[in-house]
PDB file of C-alpha atoms in Angstrom:
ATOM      1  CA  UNK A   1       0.000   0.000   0.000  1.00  0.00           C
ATOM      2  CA  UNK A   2       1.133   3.767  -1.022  1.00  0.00           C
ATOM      3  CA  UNK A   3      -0.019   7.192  -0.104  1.00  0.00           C
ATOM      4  CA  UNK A   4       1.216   9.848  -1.659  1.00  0.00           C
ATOM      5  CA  UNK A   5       0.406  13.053   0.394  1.00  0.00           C
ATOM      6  CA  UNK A   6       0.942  16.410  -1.658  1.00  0.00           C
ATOM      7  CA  UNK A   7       0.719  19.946  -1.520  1.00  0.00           C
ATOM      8  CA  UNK A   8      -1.233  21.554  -4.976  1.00  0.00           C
ATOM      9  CA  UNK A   9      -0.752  24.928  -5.368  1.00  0.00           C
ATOM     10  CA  UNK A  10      -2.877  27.687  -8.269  1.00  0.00           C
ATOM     11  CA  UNK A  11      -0.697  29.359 -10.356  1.00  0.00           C
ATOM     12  CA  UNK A  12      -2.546  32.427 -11.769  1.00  0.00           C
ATOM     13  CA  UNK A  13      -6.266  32.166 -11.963  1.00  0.00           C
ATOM     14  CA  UNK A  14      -7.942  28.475 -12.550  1.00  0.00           C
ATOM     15  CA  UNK A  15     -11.183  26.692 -12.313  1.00  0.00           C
ATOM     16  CA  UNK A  16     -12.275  22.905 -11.966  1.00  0.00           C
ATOM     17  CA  UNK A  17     -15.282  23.356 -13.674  1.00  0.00           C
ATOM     18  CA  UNK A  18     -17.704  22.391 -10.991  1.00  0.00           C
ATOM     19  CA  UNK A  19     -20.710  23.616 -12.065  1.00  0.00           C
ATOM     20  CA  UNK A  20     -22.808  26.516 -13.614  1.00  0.00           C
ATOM     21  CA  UNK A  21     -25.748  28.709 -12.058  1.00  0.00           C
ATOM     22  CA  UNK A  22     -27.821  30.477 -14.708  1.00  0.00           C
ATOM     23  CA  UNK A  23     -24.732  32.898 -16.582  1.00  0.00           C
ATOM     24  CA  UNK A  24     -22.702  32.052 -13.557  1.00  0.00           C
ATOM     25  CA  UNK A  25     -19.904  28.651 -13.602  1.00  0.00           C
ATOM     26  CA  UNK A  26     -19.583  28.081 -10.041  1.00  0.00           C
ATOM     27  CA  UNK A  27     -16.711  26.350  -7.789  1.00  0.00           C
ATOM     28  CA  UNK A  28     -17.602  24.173  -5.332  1.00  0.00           C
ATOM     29  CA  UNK A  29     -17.157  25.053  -2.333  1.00  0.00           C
ATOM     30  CA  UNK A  30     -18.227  23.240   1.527  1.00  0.00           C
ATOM     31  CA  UNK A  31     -18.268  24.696   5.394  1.00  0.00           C
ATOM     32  CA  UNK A  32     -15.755  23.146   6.917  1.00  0.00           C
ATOM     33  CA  UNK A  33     -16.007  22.934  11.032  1.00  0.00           C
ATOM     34  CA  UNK A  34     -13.330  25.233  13.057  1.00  0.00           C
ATOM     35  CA  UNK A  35     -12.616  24.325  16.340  1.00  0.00           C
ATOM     36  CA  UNK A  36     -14.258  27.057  18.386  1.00  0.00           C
ATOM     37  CA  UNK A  37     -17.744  25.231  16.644  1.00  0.00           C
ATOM     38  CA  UNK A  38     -18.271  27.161  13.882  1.00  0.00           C
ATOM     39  CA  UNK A  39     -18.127  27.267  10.331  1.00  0.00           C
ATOM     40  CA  UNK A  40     -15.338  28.197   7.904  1.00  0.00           C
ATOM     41  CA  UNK A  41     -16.731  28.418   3.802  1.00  0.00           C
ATOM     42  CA  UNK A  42     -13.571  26.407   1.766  1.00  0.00           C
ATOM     43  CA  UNK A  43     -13.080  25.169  -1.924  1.00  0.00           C
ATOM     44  CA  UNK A  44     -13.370  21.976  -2.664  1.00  0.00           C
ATOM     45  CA  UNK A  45     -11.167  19.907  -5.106  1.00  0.00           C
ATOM     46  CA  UNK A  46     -12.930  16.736  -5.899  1.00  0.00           C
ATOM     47  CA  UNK A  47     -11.239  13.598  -5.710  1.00  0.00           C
ATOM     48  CA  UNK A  48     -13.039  12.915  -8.625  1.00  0.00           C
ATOM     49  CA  UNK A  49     -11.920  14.905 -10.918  1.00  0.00           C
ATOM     50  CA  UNK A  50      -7.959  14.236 -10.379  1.00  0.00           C
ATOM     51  CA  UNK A  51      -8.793  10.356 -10.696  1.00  0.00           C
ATOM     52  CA  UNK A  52     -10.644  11.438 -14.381  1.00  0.00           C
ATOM     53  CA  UNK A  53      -7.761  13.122 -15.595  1.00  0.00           C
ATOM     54  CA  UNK A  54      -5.077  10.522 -14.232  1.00  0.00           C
ATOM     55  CA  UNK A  55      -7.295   7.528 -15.674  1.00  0.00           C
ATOM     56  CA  UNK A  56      -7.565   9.625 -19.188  1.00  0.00           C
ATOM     57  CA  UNK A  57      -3.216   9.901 -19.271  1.00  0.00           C
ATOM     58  CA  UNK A  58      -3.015   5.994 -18.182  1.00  0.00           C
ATOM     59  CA  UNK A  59      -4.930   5.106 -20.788  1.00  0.00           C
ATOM     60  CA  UNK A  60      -2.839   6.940 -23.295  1.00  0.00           C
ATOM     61  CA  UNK A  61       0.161   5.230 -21.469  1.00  0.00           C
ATOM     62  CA  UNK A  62      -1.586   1.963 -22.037  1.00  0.00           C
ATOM     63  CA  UNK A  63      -2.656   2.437 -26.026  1.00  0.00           C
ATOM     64  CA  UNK A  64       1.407   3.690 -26.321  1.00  0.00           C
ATOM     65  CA  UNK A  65       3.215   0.477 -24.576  1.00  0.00           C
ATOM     66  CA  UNK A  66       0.524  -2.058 -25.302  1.00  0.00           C
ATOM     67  CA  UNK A  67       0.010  -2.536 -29.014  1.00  0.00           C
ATOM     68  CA  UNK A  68      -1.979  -5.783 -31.233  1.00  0.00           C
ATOM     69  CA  UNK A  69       1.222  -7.217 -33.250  1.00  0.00           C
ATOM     70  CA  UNK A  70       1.157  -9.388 -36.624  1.00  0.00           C
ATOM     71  CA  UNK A  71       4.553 -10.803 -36.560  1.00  0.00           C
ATOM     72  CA  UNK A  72       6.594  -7.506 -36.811  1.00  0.00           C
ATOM     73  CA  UNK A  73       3.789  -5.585 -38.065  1.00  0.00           C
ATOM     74  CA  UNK A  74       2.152  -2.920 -35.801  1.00  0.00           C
ATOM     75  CA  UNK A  75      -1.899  -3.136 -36.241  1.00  0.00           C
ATOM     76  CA  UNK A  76      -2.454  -0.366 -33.579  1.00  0.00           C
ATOM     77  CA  UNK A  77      -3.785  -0.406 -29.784  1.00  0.00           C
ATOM     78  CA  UNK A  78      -4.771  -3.254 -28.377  1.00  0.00           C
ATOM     79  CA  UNK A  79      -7.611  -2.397 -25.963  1.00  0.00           C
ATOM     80  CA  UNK A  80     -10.488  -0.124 -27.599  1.00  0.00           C
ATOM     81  CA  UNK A  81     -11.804   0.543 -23.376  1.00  0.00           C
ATOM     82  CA  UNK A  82     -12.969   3.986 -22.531  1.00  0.00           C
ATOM     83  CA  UNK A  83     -16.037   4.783 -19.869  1.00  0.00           C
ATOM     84  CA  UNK A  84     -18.562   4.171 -19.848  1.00  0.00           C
ATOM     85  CA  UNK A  85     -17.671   0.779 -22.333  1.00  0.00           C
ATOM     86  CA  UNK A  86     -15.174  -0.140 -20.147  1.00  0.00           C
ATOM     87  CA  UNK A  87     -13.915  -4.105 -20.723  1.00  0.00           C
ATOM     88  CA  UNK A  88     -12.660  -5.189 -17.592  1.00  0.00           C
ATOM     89  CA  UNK A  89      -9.401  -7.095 -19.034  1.00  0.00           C
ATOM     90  CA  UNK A  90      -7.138  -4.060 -19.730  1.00  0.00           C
ATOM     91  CA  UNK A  91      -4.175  -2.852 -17.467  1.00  0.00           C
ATOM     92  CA  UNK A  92      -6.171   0.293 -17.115  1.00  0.00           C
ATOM     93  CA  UNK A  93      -9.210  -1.282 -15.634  1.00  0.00           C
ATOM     94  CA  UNK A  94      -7.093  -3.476 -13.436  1.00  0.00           C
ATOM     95  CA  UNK A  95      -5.617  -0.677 -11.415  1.00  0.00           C
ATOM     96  CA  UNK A  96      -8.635   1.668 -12.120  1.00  0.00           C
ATOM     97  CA  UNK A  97     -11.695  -0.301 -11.621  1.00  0.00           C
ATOM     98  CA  UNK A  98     -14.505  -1.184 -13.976  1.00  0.00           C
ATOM     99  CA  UNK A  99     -17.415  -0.834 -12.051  1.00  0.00           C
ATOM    100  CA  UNK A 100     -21.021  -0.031 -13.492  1.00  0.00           C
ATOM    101  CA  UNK A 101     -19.874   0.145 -17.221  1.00  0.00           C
ATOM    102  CA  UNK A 102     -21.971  -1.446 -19.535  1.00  0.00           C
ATOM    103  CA  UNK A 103     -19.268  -2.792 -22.089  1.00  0.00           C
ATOM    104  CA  UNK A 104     -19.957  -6.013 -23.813  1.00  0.00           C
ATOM    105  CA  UNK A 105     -16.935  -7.218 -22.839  1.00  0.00           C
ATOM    106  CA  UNK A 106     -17.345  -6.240 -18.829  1.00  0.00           C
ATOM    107  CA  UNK A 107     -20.812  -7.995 -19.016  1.00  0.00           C
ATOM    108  CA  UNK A 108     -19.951 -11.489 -20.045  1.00  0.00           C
ATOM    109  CA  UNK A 109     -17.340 -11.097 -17.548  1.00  0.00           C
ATOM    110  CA  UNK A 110     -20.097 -10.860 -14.978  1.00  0.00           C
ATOM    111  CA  UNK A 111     -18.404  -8.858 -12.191  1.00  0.00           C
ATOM    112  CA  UNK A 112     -16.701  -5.681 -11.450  1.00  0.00           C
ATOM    113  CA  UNK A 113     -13.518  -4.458 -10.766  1.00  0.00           C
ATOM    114  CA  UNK A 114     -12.964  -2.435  -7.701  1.00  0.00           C
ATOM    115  CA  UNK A 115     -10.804   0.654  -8.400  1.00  0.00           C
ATOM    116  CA  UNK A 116      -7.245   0.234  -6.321  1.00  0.00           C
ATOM    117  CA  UNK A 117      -6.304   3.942  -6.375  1.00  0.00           C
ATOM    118  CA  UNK A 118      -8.480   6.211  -4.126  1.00  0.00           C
ATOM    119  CA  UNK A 119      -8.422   9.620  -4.474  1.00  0.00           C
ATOM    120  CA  UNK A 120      -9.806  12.049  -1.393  1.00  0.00           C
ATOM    121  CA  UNK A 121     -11.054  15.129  -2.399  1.00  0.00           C
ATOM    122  CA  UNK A 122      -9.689  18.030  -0.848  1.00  0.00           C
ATOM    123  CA  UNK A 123     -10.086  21.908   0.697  1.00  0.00           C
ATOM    124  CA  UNK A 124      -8.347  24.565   0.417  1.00  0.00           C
ATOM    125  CA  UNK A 125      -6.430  26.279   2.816  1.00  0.00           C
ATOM    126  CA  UNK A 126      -7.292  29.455   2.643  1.00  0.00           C
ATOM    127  CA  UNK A 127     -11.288  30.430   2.963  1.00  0.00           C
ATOM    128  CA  UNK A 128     -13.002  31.138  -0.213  1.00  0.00           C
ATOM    129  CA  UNK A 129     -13.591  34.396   0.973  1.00  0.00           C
ATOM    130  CA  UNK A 130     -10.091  35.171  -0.198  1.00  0.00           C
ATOM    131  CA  UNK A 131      -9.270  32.084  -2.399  1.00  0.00           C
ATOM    132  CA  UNK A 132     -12.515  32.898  -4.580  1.00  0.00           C
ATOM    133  CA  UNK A 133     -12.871  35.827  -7.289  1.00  0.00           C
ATOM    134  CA  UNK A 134     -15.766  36.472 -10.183  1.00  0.00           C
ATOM    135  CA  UNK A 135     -14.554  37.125 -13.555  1.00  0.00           C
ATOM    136  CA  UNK A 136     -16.484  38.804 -15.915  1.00  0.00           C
ATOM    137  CA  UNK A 137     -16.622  37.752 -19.851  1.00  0.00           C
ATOM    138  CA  UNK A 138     -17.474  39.727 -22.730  1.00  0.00           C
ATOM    139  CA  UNK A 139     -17.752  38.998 -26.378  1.00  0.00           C
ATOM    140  CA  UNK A 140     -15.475  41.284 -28.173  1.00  0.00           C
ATOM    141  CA  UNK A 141     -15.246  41.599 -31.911  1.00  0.00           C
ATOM    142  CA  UNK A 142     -12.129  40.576 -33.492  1.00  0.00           C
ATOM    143  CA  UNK A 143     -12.034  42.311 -36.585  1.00  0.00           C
ATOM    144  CA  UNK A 144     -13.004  46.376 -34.870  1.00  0.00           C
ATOM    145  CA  UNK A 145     -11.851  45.288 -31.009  1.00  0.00           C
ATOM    146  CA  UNK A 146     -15.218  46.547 -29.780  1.00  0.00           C
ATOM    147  CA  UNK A 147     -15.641  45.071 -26.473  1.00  0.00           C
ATOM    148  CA  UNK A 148     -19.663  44.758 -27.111  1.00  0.00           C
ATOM    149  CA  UNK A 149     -22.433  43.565 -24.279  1.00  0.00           C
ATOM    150  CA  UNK A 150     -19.793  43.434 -20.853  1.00  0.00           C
ATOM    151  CA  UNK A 151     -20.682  40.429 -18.652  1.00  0.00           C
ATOM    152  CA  UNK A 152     -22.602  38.088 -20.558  1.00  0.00           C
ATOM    153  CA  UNK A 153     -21.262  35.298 -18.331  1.00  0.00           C
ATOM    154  CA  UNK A 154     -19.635  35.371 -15.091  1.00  0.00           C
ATOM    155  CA  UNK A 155     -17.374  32.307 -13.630  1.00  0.00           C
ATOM    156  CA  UNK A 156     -15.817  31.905  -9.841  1.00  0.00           C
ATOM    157  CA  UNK A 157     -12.176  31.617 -10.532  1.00  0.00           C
ATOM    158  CA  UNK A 158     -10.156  30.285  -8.013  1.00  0.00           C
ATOM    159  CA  UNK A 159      -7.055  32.901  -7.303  1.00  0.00           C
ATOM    160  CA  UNK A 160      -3.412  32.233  -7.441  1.00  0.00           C
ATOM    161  CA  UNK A 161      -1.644  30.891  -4.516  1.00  0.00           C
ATOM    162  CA  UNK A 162      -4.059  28.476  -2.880  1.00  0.00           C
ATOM    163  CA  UNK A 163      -3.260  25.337  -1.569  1.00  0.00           C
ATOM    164  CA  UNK A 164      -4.889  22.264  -1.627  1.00  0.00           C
ATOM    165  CA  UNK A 165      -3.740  19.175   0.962  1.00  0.00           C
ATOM    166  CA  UNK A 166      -4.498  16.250  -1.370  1.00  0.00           C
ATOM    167  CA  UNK A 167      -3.796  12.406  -0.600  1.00  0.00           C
ATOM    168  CA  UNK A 168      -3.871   9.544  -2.571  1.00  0.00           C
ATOM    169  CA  UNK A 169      -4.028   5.963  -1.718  1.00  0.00           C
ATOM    170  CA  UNK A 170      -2.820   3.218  -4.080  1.00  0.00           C
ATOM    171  CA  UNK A 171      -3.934   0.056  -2.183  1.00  0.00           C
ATOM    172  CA  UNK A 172      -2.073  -3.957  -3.239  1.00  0.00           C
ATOM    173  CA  UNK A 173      -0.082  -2.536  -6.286  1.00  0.00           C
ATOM    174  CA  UNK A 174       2.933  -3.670  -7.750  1.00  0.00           C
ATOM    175  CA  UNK A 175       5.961  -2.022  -9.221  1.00  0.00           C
ATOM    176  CA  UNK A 176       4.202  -1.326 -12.595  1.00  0.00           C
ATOM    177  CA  UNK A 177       1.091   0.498 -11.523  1.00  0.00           C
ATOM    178  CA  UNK A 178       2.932   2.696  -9.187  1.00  0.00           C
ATOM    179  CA  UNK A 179       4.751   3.986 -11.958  1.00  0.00           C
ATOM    180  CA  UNK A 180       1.859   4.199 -14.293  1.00  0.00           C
ATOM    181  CA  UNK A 181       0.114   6.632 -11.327  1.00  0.00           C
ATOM    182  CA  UNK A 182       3.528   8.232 -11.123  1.00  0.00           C
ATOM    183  CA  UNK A 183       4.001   9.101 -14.611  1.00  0.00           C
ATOM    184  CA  UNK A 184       0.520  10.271 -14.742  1.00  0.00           C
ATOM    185  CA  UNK A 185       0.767  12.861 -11.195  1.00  0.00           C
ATOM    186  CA  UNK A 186       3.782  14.227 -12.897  1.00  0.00           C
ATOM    187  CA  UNK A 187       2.630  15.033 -16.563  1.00  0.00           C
ATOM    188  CA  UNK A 188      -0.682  16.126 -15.458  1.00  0.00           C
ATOM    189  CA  UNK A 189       0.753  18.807 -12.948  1.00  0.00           C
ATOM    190  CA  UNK A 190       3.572  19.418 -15.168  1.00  0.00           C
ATOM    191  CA  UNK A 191       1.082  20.018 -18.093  1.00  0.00           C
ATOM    192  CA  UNK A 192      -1.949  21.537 -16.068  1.00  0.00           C
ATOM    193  CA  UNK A 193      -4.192  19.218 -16.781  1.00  0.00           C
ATOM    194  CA  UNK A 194      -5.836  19.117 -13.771  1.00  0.00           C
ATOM    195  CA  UNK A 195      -7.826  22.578 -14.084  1.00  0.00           C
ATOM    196  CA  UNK A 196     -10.068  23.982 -16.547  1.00  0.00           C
ATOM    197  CA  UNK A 197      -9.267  26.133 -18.928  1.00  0.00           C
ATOM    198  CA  UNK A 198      -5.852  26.175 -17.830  1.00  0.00           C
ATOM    199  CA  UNK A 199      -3.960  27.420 -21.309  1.00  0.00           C
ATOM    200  CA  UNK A 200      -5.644  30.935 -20.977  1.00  0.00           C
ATOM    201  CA  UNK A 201      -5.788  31.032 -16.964  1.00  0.00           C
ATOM    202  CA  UNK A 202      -3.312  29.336 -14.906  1.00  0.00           C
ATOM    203  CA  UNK A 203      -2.596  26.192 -14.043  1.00  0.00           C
ATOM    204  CA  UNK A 204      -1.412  23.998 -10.818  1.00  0.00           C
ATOM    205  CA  UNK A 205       1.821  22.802  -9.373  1.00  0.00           C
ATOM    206  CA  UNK A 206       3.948  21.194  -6.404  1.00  0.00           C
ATOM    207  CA  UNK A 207       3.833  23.596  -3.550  1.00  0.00           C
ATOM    208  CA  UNK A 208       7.385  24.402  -1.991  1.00  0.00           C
ATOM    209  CA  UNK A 209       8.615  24.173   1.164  1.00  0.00           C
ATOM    210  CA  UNK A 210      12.650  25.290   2.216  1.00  0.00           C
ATOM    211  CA  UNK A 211      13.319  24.524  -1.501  1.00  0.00           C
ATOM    212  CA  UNK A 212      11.578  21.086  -1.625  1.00  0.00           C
ATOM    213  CA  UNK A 213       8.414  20.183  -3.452  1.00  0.00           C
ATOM    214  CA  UNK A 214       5.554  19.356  -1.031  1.00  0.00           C
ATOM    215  CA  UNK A 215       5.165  15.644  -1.327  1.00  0.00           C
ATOM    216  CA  UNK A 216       5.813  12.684   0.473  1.00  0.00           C
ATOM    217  CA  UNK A 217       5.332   8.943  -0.336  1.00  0.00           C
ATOM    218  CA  UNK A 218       4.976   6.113   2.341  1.00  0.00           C
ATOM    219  CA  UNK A 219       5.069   2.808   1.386  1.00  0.00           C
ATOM    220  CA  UNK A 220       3.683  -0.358   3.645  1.00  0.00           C
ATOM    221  CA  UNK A 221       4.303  -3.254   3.008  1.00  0.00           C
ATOM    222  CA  UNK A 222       1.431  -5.110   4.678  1.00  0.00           C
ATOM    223  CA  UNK A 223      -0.786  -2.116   4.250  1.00  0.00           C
ATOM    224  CA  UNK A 224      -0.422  -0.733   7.562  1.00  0.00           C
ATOM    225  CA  UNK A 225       0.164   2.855   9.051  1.00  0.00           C
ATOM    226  CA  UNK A 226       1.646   4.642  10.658  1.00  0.00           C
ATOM    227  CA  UNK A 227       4.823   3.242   9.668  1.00  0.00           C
ATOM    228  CA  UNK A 228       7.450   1.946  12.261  1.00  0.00           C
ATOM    229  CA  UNK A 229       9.771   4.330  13.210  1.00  0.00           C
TER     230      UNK A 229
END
């Protein structure tokens, strides 16, 4: 068993895409207790959503290394498994879980596949009071550079500089998998894949600490923590 505890931090101005209100996308956000026994308003970054984007970059790992051969003649990827058809015999659904797809293949299987990486979703440090702004659009016209009618949508854009606590639990995986959900943490922060609307925004990355990058893997062998000292 691994968990991989890390530190996410905005750079410039993102969104996850949560949800939209009528001319208003909105980012989820939750009251989180205090310990005097009230309320503090946080964001909320959905589990959910980093396990969507991971699974989507494993299974371009997957079509890449594992390929249908003819002799030494390449006939393309092997597995044609993508939700909701998922097949239930691919590396991806191994680690990832096939459950409640309706793929031909997954049915005459006749039983699921438990996902083995767990994502928990997580808050942000900061209250959304400060963490949260609302951004205006417009539809300006290219060709005279009129701005025309201001503020025909608004979105909640989460500002630069907050931090989300996230951990990750990869539960009875061997060597391979951990590097498939390695390669796929790196290249999605490295890429900002993990936001909406990143390429005009902002995007995410490792928070740092004394010159380090804020994460930290433990690894148990028989699945139990806190580790031994």
């Amino acid at each position: 068993t691994v968990i991989v505890s890390a530190v996410l931090e905005t750079v410039g101005q993102v969104r996850f895409g949560d949800g939209t209100e009528v001319a208003l996308t909105i980012t989820e956000k939750d009251l989180i207790p205090t310990p005097g026994g009230g309320f503090v308003e946080k964001v909320v970054f959905s589990g959910s959503k980093r396990r969507g984007v991971d699974r989507r970059t494993i299974h371009a790992i997957r079509n890449q290394m594992v390929r249908r051969k003819n002799g030494d003649k390449d006939e393309g990827q092997l597995f044609d498994c993508y939700i909701p058809e998922l097949c239930s015999e691919c590396p991806t659904c191994w680690l990832y879980g096939s459950v409640g797809t309706v793929g031909e293949a997954a049915k005459r299987k006749e039983y699921n596949i438990n996902s083995r990486v767990l994502y928990a979703s997580a808050v942000s440090v900061e209250p959304s009071e400060i963490a949260v702004a609302v951004h205006n659009r417009n539809a300006p016209n290219e060709l005279d550079h009129r701005t025309g009618e201001a503020g025909i949508h608004s979105e909640e854009l989460i500002k630069a500089n907050v931090h989300f606590p996230t951990i990750t639990v990869l539960d009875r995986v061997v060597d391979w998998e951990i590097g498939a959900f390695a390669h796929a943490l790196l290249e999605n922060v490295n890429s900002n894949r993990y936001t909406a609307g990143s390429a005009r925004q902002g995007g995410i990355r490792f928070s740092d600490s004394n010159s380090s990058k804020m994460i930290v893997v433990d690894i148990s062998e028989r699945g139990i923590f806190p580790l031994e000292t």
